[in-house]
Amino acid sequence: MIEKWGEKRARIYGDLLESLSLILLLFLIILLIAVWISGKSCAQIFLNQAGLSSNILWYLILATVTAFFFFCGLGSRYENAVNYYISSRCTNCSRDFAREEFKRPLLKEVSTPEKYEITRTRYWKCKFCGLEDYRTEELDYNNHKGKKGKQKKSTCRVCKREFSMLEYRDPDVKRKSNEETTVRHYKCLNCGFREITIEKVILEEVNIQ
Ligand SMILES: [Zn+2]
Ligand SMILES: [Zn+2]
């Protein structure tokens, strides 16, 4: 749609639709004030379902509300289309609808003693000039550092020393839909062997009555 129209026209059209919905809103307010002023008699007539003039007023209000939402929706759709259009433009050769994702996004989890971050990197390539580009964004899976557990130290699988495996830093906790995953980090105090455990818990909504 925008390819045919050009960005400027689409943007103007989107703005126009938005101002149109504002005008409609104003019109609606004026109508409501008119109803409020003629209040008593109007309501009476409306209840009796007689009085053609007041009915027309109500229909007008209904139509205005409908039109308002219609134009609002249309306006935001134009805005989205314009945004998509701009994001697909190549920064090197300035051609439109040029950028395409050329490989799968890279999901990365970074765990340090202090933080637990999940990022996604998306890779783009211009199909005309071949310019490659990537963007990394942080994802929110309610990921955070948890608290170390209080379980007994276990035996090391490598050096077989008893009670030597220690949880040496706070676990990484994330939540995806209703599944909570906790990754715990252990280290052998004797030989330095490191190990992680992954706990998955399905969180169910419980209705207590
Ligand atoms: Zn290009
Ligand atoms: Zn060990």
CSV table of C-alpha atoms and ligand atoms in Angstrom, one decimal:
chain,number,residue,atom,x,y,z
A,1,MET,CA,0.0,0.0,0.0
A,2,ILE,CA,2.7,2.5,1.0
A,3,GLU,CA,4.9,1.4,-1.8
A,4,LYS,CA,2.4,2.8,-4.2
A,5,TRP,CA,1.5,5.8,-2.1
A,6,GLY,CA,4.9,7.0,-1.0
A,7,GLU,CA,5.8,7.6,2.7
A,8,LYS,CA,4.8,11.3,2.8
A,9,ARG,CA,1.3,10.8,1.6
A,10,ALA,CA,0.7,7.9,3.9
A,11,ARG,CA,2.0,9.9,6.8
A,12,ILE,CA,-0.2,12.9,5.9
A,13,TYR,CA,-3.2,10.6,5.5
A,14,GLY,CA,-2.5,9.1,8.9
A,15,ASP,CA,-2.3,12.5,10.5
A,16,LEU,CA,-5.5,13.6,8.7
A,17,LEU,CA,-7.4,10.6,10.0
A,18,GLU,CA,-6.2,11.4,13.5
A,19,SER,CA,-7.2,15.0,13.3
A,20,LEU,CA,-10.5,13.9,11.9
A,21,SER,CA,-11.2,11.7,14.9
A,22,LEU,CA,-10.3,14.6,17.1
A,23,ILE,CA,-12.8,16.8,15.3
A,24,LEU,CA,-15.4,14.1,15.8
A,25,LEU,CA,-14.6,14.0,19.5
A,26,LEU,CA,-15.2,17.7,19.7
A,27,PHE,CA,-18.4,17.4,17.8
A,28,LEU,CA,-19.5,14.6,20.2
A,29,ILE,CA,-18.8,16.9,23.2
A,30,ILE,CA,-20.9,19.7,21.7
A,31,LEU,CA,-23.7,17.2,21.1
A,32,LEU,CA,-23.6,16.0,24.6
A,33,ILE,CA,-23.7,19.5,26.0
A,34,ALA,CA,-26.7,20.2,23.7
A,35,VAL,CA,-28.4,17.1,25.2
A,36,TRP,CA,-27.5,18.2,28.7
A,37,ILE,CA,-28.9,21.7,28.2
A,38,SER,CA,-32.2,20.5,26.8
A,39,GLY,CA,-31.8,17.7,29.5
A,40,LYS,CA,-35.2,17.2,31.1
A,41,SER,CA,-37.5,17.3,28.2
A,42,CYS,CA,-35.1,15.4,26.1
A,43,ALA,CA,-34.8,12.5,28.5
A,44,GLN,CA,-38.5,12.4,28.9
A,45,ILE,CA,-39.0,12.2,25.2
A,46,PHE,CA,-36.4,9.6,24.9
A,47,LEU,CA,-38.0,7.4,27.5
A,48,ASN,CA,-41.4,7.7,25.7
A,49,GLN,CA,-39.6,6.8,22.5
A,50,ALA,CA,-41.4,9.5,20.9
A,51,GLY,CA,-40.1,12.9,19.8
A,52,LEU,CA,-38.3,12.5,16.5
A,53,SER,CA,-35.9,15.4,17.1
A,54,SER,CA,-34.3,14.0,20.2
A,55,ASN,CA,-34.0,10.5,18.7
A,56,ILE,CA,-32.1,12.0,15.8
A,57,LEU,CA,-29.8,13.6,18.3
A,58,TRP,CA,-29.1,10.2,20.0
A,59,TYR,CA,-28.5,8.5,16.6
A,60,LEU,CA,-26.1,11.3,15.8
A,61,ILE,CA,-24.2,10.7,19.0
A,62,LEU,CA,-24.1,7.0,18.3
A,63,ALA,CA,-22.8,7.5,14.8
A,64,THR,CA,-20.2,10.0,16.0
A,65,VAL,CA,-18.9,7.5,18.6
A,66,THR,CA,-18.7,4.8,16.0
A,67,ALA,CA,-17.0,7.0,13.5
A,68,PHE,CA,-14.5,8.2,16.2
A,69,PHE,CA,-13.3,4.7,16.9
A,70,PHE,CA,-13.2,3.8,13.3
A,71,PHE,CA,-11.0,6.7,12.3
A,72,CYS,CA,-8.8,6.2,15.4
A,73,GLY,CA,-8.2,2.6,14.4
A,74,LEU,CA,-7.5,3.5,10.8
A,75,GLY,CA,-5.1,6.3,11.9
A,76,SER,CA,-3.0,4.0,14.1
A,77,ARG,CA,-2.9,1.4,11.3
A,78,TYR,CA,-1.4,4.0,9.0
A,79,GLU,CA,1.1,4.9,11.6
A,80,ASN,CA,2.2,1.3,12.0
A,81,ALA,CA,2.6,0.9,8.3
A,82,VAL,CA,4.8,4.0,8.1
A,83,ASN,CA,7.0,2.8,10.9
A,84,TYR,CA,7.4,-0.6,9.2
A,85,TYR,CA,8.3,1.2,6.0
A,86,ILE,CA,11.0,3.3,7.7
A,87,SER,CA,12.5,0.3,9.4
A,88,SER,CA,12.8,-1.6,6.1
A,89,ARG,CA,14.9,1.2,4.5
A,90,CYS,CA,18.6,0.6,4.0
A,91,THR,CA,20.8,3.2,5.7
A,92,ASN,CA,23.5,2.7,3.1
A,93,CYS,CA,21.8,2.8,-0.3
A,94,SER,CA,18.5,4.4,1.0
A,95,ARG,CA,16.3,2.0,-0.9
A,96,ASP,CA,13.0,1.0,0.5
A,97,PHE,CA,11.8,-2.4,1.5
A,98,ALA,CA,15.5,-3.4,1.3
A,99,ARG,CA,16.3,-5.0,4.7
A,100,GLU,CA,15.7,-8.7,5.3
A,101,GLU,CA,16.5,-11.0,8.2
A,102,PHE,CA,19.1,-13.3,6.7
A,103,LYS,CA,19.8,-15.6,9.6
A,104,ARG,CA,18.0,-16.8,12.7
A,105,PRO,CA,18.0,-14.4,15.7
A,106,LEU,CA,20.6,-15.2,18.4
A,107,LEU,CA,19.3,-15.7,21.9
A,108,LYS,CA,21.9,-15.2,24.5
A,109,GLU,CA,21.7,-15.6,28.3
A,110,VAL,CA,24.4,-13.8,30.3
A,111,SER,CA,24.8,-14.9,33.9
A,112,THR,CA,27.2,-13.2,36.3
A,113,PRO,CA,27.3,-13.3,40.1
A,114,GLU,CA,25.4,-10.0,40.0
A,115,LYS,CA,23.0,-10.1,37.0
A,116,TYR,CA,21.1,-12.4,34.7
A,117,GLU,CA,20.3,-11.0,31.3
A,118,ILE,CA,18.6,-12.4,28.3
A,119,THR,CA,19.2,-10.7,24.9
A,120,ARG,CA,18.1,-11.3,21.3
A,121,THR,CA,20.2,-10.2,18.3
A,122,ARG,CA,18.6,-9.9,14.9
A,123,TYR,CA,20.6,-9.9,11.7
A,124,TRP,CA,19.6,-7.8,8.7
A,125,LYS,CA,21.0,-7.6,5.2
A,126,CYS,CA,20.1,-5.2,2.4
A,127,LYS,CA,19.0,-7.2,-0.6
A,128,PHE,CA,20.4,-4.5,-3.0
A,129,CYS,CA,23.8,-3.4,-1.7
A,130,GLY,CA,24.4,-6.2,0.7
A,131,LEU,CA,25.0,-4.1,3.8
A,132,GLU,CA,24.7,-6.2,7.0
A,133,ASP,CA,23.4,-4.8,10.2
A,134,TYR,CA,22.3,-6.2,13.5
A,135,ARG,CA,20.4,-5.0,16.5
A,136,THR,CA,20.5,-6.4,20.1
A,137,GLU,CA,17.6,-6.0,22.4
A,138,GLU,CA,17.1,-7.1,26.0
A,139,LEU,CA,14.2,-9.5,26.5
A,140,ASP,CA,12.1,-9.6,29.6
A,141,TYR,CA,11.2,-13.1,30.9
A,142,ASN,CA,10.9,-11.7,34.5
A,143,ASN,CA,14.5,-12.9,34.7
A,144,HIS,CA,16.4,-12.1,37.9
A,145,LYS,CA,18.8,-13.4,40.5
A,146,GLY,CA,17.3,-15.7,43.1
A,147,LYS,CA,18.5,-16.8,46.5
A,148,LYS,CA,20.9,-19.6,47.2
A,149,GLY,CA,19.3,-22.8,48.5
A,150,LYS,CA,20.0,-24.3,51.9
A,151,GLN,CA,20.4,-27.9,50.9
A,152,LYS,CA,23.3,-30.1,52.2
A,153,LYS,CA,26.5,-30.2,50.3
A,154,SER,CA,26.8,-33.2,48.0
A,155,THR,CA,29.6,-35.4,46.8
A,156,CYS,CA,31.7,-34.3,43.8
A,157,ARG,CA,31.3,-36.4,40.7
A,158,VAL,CA,34.9,-36.0,39.7
A,159,CYS,CA,37.1,-36.2,42.8
A,160,LYS,CA,34.5,-38.1,44.9
A,161,ARG,CA,35.1,-35.9,47.9
A,162,GLU,CA,32.0,-35.9,50.1
A,163,PHE,CA,30.1,-32.7,51.0
A,164,SER,CA,32.4,-30.7,48.7
A,165,MET,CA,29.9,-29.4,46.1
A,166,LEU,CA,28.9,-25.8,47.1
A,167,GLU,CA,26.3,-23.5,45.5
A,168,TYR,CA,28.7,-20.6,45.0
A,169,ARG,CA,26.4,-17.9,43.6
A,170,ASP,CA,22.8,-16.8,43.4
A,171,PRO,CA,20.7,-18.8,40.9
A,172,ASP,CA,19.3,-17.4,37.7
A,173,VAL,CA,15.5,-17.4,37.6
A,174,LYS,CA,13.3,-16.8,34.6
A,175,ARG,CA,9.6,-17.2,33.7
A,176,LYS,CA,8.2,-18.1,30.4
A,177,SER,CA,4.4,-18.2,30.3
A,178,ASN,CA,3.7,-20.3,33.4
A,179,GLU,CA,7.0,-22.2,33.6
A,180,GLU,CA,9.6,-21.0,36.0
A,181,THR,CA,13.2,-22.1,35.4
A,182,THR,CA,15.9,-21.9,38.1
A,183,VAL,CA,19.5,-22.5,37.2
A,184,ARG,CA,21.8,-23.2,40.2
A,185,HIS,CA,25.6,-23.0,40.1
A,186,TYR,CA,27.8,-25.4,42.1
A,187,LYS,CA,31.5,-25.7,42.5
A,188,CYS,CA,33.6,-28.4,44.1
A,189,LEU,CA,35.7,-26.9,47.0
A,190,ASN,CA,38.3,-29.6,46.5
A,191,CYS,CA,39.0,-29.9,42.8
A,192,GLY,CA,37.1,-26.9,41.3
A,193,PHE,CA,34.7,-28.9,39.2
A,194,ARG,CA,31.7,-26.9,38.2
A,195,GLU,CA,28.2,-28.0,37.6
A,196,ILE,CA,24.7,-26.5,37.1
A,197,THR,CA,21.3,-27.9,37.9
A,198,ILE,CA,18.1,-26.8,36.2
A,199,GLU,CA,14.8,-26.8,38.0
A,200,LYS,CA,11.6,-26.3,36.2
A,201,VAL,CA,8.3,-25.5,38.0
A,202,ILE,CA,4.9,-25.2,36.4
A,203,LEU,CA,3.1,-22.3,38.1
A,204,GLU,CA,-0.6,-23.0,38.3
A,205,GLU,CA,-3.2,-20.6,39.3
A,206,VAL,CA,-4.9,-21.9,42.4
A,207,ASN,CA,-8.3,-20.7,43.3
A,208,ILE,CA,-8.7,-20.8,47.1
A,209,GLN,CA,-12.3,-20.5,48.2
B,1,ZN,ZN,21.4,-1.1,0.7
B,2,ZN,ZN,35.7,-32.3,43.1
